GROMACS .gro file of C-alpha atoms in nm:
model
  360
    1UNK     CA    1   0.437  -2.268   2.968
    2UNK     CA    2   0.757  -2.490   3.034
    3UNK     CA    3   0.990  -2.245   2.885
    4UNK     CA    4   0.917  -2.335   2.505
    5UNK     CA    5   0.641  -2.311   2.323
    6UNK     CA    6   0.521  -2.489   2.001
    7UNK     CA    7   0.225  -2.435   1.699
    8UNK     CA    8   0.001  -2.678   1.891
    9UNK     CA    9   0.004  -2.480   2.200
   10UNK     CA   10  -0.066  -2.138   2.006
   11UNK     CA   11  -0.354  -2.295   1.832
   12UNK     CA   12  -0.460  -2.426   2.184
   13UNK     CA   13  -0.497  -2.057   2.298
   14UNK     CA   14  -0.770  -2.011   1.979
   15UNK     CA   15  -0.989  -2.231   2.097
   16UNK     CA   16  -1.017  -2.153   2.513
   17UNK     CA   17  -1.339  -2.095   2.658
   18UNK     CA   18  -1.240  -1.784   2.822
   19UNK     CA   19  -1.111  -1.643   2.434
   20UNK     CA   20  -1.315  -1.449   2.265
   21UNK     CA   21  -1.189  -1.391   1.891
   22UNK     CA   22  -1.407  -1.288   1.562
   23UNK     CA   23  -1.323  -1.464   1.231
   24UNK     CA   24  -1.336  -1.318   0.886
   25UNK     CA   25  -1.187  -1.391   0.596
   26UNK     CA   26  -1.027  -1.037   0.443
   27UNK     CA   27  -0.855  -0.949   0.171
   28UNK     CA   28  -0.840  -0.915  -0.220
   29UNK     CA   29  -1.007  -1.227  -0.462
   30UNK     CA   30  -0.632  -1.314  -0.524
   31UNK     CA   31  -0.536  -1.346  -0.177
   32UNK     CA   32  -0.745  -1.397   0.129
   33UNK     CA   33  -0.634  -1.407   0.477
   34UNK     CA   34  -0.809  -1.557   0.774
   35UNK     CA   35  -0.795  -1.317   1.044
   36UNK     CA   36  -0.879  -1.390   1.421
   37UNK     CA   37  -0.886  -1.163   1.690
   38UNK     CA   38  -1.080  -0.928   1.907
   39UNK     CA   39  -1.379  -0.781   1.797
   40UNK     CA   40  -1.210  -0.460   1.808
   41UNK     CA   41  -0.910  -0.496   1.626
   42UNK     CA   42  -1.115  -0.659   1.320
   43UNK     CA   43  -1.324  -0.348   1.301
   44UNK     CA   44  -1.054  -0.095   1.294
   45UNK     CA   45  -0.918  -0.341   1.022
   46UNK     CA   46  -1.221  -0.313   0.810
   47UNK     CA   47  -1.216   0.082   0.865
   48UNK     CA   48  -0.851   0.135   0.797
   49UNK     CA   49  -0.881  -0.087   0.462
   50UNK     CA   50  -1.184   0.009   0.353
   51UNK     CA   51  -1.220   0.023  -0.039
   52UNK     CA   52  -0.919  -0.219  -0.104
   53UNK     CA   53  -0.970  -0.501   0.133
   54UNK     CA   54  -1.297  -0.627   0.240
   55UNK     CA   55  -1.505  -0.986   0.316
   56UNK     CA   56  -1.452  -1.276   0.077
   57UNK     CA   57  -1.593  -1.613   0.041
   58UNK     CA   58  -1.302  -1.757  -0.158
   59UNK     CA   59  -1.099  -2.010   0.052
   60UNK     CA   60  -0.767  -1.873   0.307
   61UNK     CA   61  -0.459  -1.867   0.176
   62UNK     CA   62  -0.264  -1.783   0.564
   63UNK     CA   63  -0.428  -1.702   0.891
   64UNK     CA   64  -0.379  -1.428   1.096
   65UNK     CA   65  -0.414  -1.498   1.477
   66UNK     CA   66  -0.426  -1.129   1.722
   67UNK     CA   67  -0.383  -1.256   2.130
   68UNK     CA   68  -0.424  -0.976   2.376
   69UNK     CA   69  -0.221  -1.106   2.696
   70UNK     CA   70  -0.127  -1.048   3.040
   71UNK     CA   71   0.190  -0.881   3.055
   72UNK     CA   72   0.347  -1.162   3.270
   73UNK     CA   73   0.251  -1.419   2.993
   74UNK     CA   74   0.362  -1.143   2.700
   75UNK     CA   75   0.704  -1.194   2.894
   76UNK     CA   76   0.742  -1.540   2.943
   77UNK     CA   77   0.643  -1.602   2.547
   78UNK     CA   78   0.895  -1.346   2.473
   79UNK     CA   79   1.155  -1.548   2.667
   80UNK     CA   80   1.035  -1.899   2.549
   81UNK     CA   81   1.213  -2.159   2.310
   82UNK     CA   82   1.025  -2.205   1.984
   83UNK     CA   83   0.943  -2.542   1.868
   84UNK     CA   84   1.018  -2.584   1.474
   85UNK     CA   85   0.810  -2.460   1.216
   86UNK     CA   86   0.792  -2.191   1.475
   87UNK     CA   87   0.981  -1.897   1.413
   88UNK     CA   88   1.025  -1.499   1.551
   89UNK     CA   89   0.983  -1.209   1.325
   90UNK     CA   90   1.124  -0.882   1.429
   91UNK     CA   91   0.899  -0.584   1.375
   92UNK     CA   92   1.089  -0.296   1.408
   93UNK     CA   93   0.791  -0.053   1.445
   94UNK     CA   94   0.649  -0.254   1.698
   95UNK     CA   95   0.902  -0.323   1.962
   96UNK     CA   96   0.584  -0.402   2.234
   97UNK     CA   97   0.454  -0.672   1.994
   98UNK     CA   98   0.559  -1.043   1.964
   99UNK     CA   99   0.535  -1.162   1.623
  100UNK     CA  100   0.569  -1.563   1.558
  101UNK     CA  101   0.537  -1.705   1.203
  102UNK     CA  102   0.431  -2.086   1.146
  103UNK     CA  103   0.578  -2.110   0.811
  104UNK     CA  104   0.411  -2.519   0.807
  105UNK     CA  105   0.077  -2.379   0.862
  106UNK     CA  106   0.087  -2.035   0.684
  107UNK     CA  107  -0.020  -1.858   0.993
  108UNK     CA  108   0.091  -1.562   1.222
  109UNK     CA  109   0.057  -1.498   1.555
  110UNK     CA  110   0.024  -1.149   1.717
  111UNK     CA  111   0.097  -1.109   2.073
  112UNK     CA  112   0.046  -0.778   2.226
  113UNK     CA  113  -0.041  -0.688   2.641
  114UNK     CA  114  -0.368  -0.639   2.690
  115UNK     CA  115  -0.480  -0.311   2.645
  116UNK     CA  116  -0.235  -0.212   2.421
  117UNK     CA  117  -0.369   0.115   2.209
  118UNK     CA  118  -0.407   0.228   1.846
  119UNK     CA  119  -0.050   0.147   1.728
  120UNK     CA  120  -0.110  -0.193   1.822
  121UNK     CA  121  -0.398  -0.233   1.570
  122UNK     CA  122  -0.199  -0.048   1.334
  123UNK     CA  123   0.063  -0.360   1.349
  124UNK     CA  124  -0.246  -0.595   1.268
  125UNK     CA  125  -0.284  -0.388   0.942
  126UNK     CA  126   0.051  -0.423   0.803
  127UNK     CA  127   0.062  -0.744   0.875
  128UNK     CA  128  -0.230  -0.843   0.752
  129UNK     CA  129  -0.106  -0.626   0.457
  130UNK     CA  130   0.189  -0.827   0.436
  131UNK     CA  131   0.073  -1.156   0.429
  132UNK     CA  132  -0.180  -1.025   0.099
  133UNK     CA  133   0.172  -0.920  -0.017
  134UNK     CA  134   0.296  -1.265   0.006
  135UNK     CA  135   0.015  -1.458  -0.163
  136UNK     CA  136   0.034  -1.218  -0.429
  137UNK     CA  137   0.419  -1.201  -0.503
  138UNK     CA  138   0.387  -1.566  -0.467
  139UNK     CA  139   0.146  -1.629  -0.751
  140UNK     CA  140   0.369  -1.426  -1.023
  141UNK     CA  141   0.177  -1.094  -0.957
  142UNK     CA  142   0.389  -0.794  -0.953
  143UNK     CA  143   0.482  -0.486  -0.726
  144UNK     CA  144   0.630  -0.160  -0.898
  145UNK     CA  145   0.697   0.210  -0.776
  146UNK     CA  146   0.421   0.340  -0.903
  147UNK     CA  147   0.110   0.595  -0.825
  148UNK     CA  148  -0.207   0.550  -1.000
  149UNK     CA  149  -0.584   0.725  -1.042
  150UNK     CA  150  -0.840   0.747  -1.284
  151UNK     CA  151  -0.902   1.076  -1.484
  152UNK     CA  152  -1.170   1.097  -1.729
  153UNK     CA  153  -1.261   0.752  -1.709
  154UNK     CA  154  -0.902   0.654  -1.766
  155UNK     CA  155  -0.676   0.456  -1.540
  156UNK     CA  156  -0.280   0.660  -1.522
  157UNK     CA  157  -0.023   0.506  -1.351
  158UNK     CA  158   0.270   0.721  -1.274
  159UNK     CA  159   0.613   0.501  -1.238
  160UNK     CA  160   0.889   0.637  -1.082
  161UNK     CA  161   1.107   0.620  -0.767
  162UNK     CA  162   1.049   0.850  -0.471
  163UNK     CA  163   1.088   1.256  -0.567
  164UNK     CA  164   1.039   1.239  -0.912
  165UNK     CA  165   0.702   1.430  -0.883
  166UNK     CA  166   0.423   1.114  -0.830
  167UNK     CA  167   0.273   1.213  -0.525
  168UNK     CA  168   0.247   1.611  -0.630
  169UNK     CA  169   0.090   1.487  -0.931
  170UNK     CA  170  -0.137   1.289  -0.824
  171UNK     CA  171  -0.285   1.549  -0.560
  172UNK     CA  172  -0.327   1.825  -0.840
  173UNK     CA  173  -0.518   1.536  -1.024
  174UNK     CA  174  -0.756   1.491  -0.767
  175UNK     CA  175  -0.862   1.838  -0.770
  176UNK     CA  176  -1.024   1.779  -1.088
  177UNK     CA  177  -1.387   1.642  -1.090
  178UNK     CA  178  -1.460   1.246  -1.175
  179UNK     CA  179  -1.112   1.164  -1.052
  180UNK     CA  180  -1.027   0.856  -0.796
  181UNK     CA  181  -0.729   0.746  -0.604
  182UNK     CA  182  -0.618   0.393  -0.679
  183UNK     CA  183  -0.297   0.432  -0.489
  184UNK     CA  184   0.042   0.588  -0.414
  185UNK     CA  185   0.364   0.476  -0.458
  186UNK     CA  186   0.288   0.107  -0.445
  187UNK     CA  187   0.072  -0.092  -0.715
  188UNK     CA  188   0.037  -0.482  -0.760
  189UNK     CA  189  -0.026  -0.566  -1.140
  190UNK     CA  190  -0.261  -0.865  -1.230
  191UNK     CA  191  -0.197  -1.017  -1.554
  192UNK     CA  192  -0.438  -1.006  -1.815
  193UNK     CA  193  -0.631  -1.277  -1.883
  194UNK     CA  194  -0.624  -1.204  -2.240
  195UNK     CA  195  -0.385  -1.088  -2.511
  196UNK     CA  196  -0.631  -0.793  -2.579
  197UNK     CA  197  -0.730  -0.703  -2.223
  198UNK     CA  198  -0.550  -0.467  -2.016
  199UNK     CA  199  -0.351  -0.515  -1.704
  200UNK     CA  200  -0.513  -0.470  -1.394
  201UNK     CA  201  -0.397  -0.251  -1.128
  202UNK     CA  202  -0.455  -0.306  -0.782
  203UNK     CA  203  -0.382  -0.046  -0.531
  204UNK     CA  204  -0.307  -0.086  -0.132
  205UNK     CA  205  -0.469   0.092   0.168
  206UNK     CA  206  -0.121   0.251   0.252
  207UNK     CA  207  -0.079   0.604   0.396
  208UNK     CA  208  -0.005   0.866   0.127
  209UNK     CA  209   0.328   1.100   0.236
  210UNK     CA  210   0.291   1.434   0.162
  211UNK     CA  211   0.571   1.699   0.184
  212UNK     CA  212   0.517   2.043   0.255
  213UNK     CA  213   0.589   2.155  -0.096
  214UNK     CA  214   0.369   1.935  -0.251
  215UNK     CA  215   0.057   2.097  -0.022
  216UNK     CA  216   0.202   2.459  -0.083
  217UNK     CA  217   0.183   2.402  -0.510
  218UNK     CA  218  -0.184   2.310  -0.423
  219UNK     CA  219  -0.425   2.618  -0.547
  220UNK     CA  220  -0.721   2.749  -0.247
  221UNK     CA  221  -0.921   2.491  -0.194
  222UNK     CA  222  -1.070   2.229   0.016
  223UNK     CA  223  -0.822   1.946  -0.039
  224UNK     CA  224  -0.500   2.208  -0.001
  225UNK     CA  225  -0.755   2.360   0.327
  226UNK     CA  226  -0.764   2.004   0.420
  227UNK     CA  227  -0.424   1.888   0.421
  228UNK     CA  228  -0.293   2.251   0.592
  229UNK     CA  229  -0.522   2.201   0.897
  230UNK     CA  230  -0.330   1.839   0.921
  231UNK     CA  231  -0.030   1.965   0.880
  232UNK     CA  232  -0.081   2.208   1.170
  233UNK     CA  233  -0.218   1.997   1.377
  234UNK     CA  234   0.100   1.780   1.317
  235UNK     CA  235   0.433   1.990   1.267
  236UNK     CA  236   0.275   2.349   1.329
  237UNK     CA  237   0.302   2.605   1.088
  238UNK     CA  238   0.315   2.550   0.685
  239UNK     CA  239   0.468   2.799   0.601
  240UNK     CA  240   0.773   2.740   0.845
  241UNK     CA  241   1.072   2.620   0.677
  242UNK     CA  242   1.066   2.233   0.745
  243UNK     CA  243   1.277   1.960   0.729
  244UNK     CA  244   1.341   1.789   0.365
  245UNK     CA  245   1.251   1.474   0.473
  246UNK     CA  246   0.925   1.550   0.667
  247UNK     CA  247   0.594   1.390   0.577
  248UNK     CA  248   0.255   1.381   0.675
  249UNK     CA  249   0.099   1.060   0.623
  250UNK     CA  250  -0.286   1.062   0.526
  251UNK     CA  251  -0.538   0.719   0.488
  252UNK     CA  252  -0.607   0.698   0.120
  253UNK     CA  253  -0.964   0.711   0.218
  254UNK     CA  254  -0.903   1.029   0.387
  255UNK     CA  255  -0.763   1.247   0.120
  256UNK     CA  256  -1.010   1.129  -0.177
  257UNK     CA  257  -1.283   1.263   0.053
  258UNK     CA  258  -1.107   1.526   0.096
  259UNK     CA  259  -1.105   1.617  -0.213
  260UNK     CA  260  -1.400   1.518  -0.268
  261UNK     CA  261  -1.354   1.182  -0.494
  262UNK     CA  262  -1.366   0.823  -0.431
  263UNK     CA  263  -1.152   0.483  -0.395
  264UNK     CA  264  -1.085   0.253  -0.668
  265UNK     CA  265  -0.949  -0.093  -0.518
  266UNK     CA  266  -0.827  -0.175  -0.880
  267UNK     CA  267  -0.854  -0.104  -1.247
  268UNK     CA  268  -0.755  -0.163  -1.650
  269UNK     CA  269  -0.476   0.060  -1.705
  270UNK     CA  270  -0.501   0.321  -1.989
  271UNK     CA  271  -0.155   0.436  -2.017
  272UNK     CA  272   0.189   0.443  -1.811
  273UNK     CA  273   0.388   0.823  -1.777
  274UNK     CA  274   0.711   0.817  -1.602
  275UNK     CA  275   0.772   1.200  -1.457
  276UNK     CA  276   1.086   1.376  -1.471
  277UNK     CA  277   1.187   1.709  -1.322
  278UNK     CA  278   1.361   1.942  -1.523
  279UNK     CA  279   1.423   2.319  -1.397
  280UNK     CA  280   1.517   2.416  -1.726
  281UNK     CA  281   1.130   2.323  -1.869
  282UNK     CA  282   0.922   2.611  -1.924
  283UNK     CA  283   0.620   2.390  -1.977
  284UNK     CA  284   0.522   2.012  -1.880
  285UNK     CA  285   0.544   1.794  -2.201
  286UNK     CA  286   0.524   1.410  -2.283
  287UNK     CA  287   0.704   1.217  -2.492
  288UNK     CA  288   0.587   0.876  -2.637
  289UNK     CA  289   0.807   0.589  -2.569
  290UNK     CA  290   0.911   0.307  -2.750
  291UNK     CA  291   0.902  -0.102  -2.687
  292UNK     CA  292   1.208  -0.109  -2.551
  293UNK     CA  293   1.251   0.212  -2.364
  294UNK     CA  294   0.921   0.158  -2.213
  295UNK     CA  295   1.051  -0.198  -2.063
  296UNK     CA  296   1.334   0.005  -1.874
  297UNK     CA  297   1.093   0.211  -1.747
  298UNK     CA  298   0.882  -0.087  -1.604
  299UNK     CA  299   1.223  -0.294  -1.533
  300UNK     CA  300   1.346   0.021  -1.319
  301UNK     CA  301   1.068  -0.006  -1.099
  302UNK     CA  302   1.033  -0.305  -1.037
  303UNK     CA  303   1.017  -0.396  -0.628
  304UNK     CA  304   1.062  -0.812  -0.655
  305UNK     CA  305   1.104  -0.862  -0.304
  306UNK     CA  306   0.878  -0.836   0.005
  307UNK     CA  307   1.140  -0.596   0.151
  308UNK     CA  308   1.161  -0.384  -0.106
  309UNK     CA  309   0.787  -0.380  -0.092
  310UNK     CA  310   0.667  -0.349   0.302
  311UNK     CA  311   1.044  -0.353   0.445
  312UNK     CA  312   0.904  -0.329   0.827
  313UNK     CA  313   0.716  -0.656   0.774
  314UNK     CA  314   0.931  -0.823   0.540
  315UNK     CA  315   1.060  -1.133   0.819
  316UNK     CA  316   0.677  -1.200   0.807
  317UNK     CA  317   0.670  -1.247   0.409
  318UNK     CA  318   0.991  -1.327   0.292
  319UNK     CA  319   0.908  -1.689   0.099
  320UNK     CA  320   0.822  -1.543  -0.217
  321UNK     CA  321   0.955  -1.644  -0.505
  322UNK     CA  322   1.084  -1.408  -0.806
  323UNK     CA  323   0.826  -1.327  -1.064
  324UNK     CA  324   0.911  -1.262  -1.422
  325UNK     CA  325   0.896  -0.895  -1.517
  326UNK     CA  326   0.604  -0.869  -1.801
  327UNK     CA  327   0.542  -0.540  -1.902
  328UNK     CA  328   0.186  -0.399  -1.971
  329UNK     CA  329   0.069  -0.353  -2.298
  330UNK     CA  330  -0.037   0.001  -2.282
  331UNK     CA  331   0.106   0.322  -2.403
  332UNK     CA  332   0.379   0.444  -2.190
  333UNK     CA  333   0.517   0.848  -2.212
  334UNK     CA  334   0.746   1.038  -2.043
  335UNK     CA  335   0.639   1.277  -1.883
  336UNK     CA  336   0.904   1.608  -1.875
  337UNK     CA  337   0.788   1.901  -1.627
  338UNK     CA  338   0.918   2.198  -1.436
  339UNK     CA  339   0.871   2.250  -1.088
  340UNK     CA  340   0.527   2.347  -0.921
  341UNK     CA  341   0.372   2.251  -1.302
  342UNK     CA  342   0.074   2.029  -1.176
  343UNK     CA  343  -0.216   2.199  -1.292
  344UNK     CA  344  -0.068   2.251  -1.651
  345UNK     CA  345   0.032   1.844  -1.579
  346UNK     CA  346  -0.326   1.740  -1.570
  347UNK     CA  347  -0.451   1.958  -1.792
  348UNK     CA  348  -0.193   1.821  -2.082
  349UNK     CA  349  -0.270   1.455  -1.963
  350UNK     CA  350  -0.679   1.531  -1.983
  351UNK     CA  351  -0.566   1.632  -2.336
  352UNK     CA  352  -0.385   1.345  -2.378
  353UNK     CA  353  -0.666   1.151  -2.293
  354UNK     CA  354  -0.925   1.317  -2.523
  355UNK     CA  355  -0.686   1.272  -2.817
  356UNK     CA  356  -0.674   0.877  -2.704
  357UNK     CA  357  -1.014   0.870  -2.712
  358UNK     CA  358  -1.099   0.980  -3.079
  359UNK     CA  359  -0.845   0.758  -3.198
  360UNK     CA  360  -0.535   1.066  -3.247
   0.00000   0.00000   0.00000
């Protein structure tokens, strides 16, 4: 390397003898990414999104290239010039890992010293994550604050912005038999086809956080036994005090089995229920929301941008264009609760449910 380095040259390093890199294509059916790298790092992929991203035969929309190298070649690419398209992304999670974006060919390169450990693969996921992110922002789909599961055979999403009670809500839900996780706090919506279909919801193999108080409103069980012993193992003692802002992150996949439920990747939306706390409620209660108030409630939580979306990765997908907000055509409530009120939560939404059902 003569001190700059160009998209030919990093495509050179795909294809030498002495490289040994798997190919799949990954992904969702709307967005499909063309990962290469060690045989390694594509299986902890496949583990750590398993349920939301998988194979697919549909055609690449970006590449994803992962080079282990020698750490005197990690520091002379770090160092080099970059020939246009080429350009540097900063990843501030991943100060040990050289990220390079070739905006002409839709394609990121990973550059991390050989034998670097978990984290590393961790910074293949969210990229990989990110560049799904991109495809999908840039084909008018849409990213809100949102949670989302299926109860009774129908699909909730709860929008809101951080501490309004979506995370609490959700784990008290998936105490309840028949209940799966779509996702937390982050949910792409697919237009419907259709004037009388549904929107679809498609959730993101993203790490749930969970504070302390939302384990501690949990009842005995295994999914509050569960989430304790992780705790421990993490910060020490539950029932220490803590601080506000602590969280302990848990793989989707981990806390429906937990709780003994299952991943859905994506599904037709029933209804929308934006929570509120109120201290001075004695008792959780809903109420149904019009046209227009239910478009604020949409328009509030909106996330248009990649950095809004995945901030730590958003140099890697920051060409997407703005999407026009559409809002679902499904009944939206909100949803007005007291502290520590999950289980009465559910149990009014189940109810809520039924009464949907038979047509109330």
């Amino acid at each position: 390397m003569q001190g700059s380095l160009s998209s030919e040259e990093l495509d050179s390093w795909v294809h030498r003898p002495t490289t040994a890199l798997r190919r799949e294509h990954v992904g969702v059916a709307e967005a499909v990414v063309e990962i290469y790298a060690p045989s390694p790092i594509v299986d902890y992929v496949g583990w750590y999104t398993e349920g939301y991203f998988g194979p697919q035969q549909s055609p690449a929309q970006a590449r994803l290239f992962v080079h282990e190298v020698p750490l005197e070649l990690w520091h002379s690419v770090h160092q080099a010039r970059l020939s246009p398209p080429l350009r540097r992304a900063v990843l501030p999670t991943a100060p040990d890992t050289i990220c390079l974006v070739d905006d002409g060919q839709s394609a990121v390169h990973l550059l991390s010293p050989t034998g670097s450990g978990p984290q590393s693969m961790r910074v293949v996921v969210r990229i990989l994550r990110a560049l799904v992110l991109r495809e999908l922002l840039g084909r008018g789909h849409l990213f809100f604050h949102a949670a989302c599961f299926v109860l009774q055979g129908t699909a909730v999403a709860l929008v809101g912005a951080r501490t309004v009670g979506k995370t609490t809500t959700l784990l008290h839900a998936l105490e309840h038999p028949g209940t799966a996780l779509v996702s937390n706090d982050k949910v792409a919506l697919l237009p419907a086809e259709e004037e009388s279909e549904r929107t679809v919801a498609l959730g993101f193999p993203i790490q749930v956080g969970i504070r302390a108080g939302s384990v501690l409103a949990l009842a005995e069980g295994p999914l509050r036994r569960f989430l304790t012993r992780k705790w421990s193992q993490q910060y020490g003692d539950l029932g220490a005090r803590y601080e506000p802002g602590t969280r302990l992150q848990v793989r989707p996949q981990e806390l429906a089995a937990a709780s003994d439920s299952g991943v859905i990747p994506r599904c037709r939306l029933g209804m929308a229920i934006e929570p509120h706390l109120d201290p001075r409620a004695v008792t959780p209660r809903l109420e149904k929301l019009n046209r227009a108030e239910s478009r604020a409630v949409w328009a509030r939580n909106l996330l248009l941008h990649p950095a809004a979306v995945f901030p730590q990765q958003a140099a890697v997908a920051d060409l997407a264009p703005r999407a026009e907000l559409r809002i679902p055509q499904i009944p939206t409530y909100r949803l007005v609760q007291p502290p520590a009120a999950g289980p009465l939560t559910v149990r009014l939404l189940e109810d809520l449910i039924y009464r949907t059902a038979v047509g109330e």
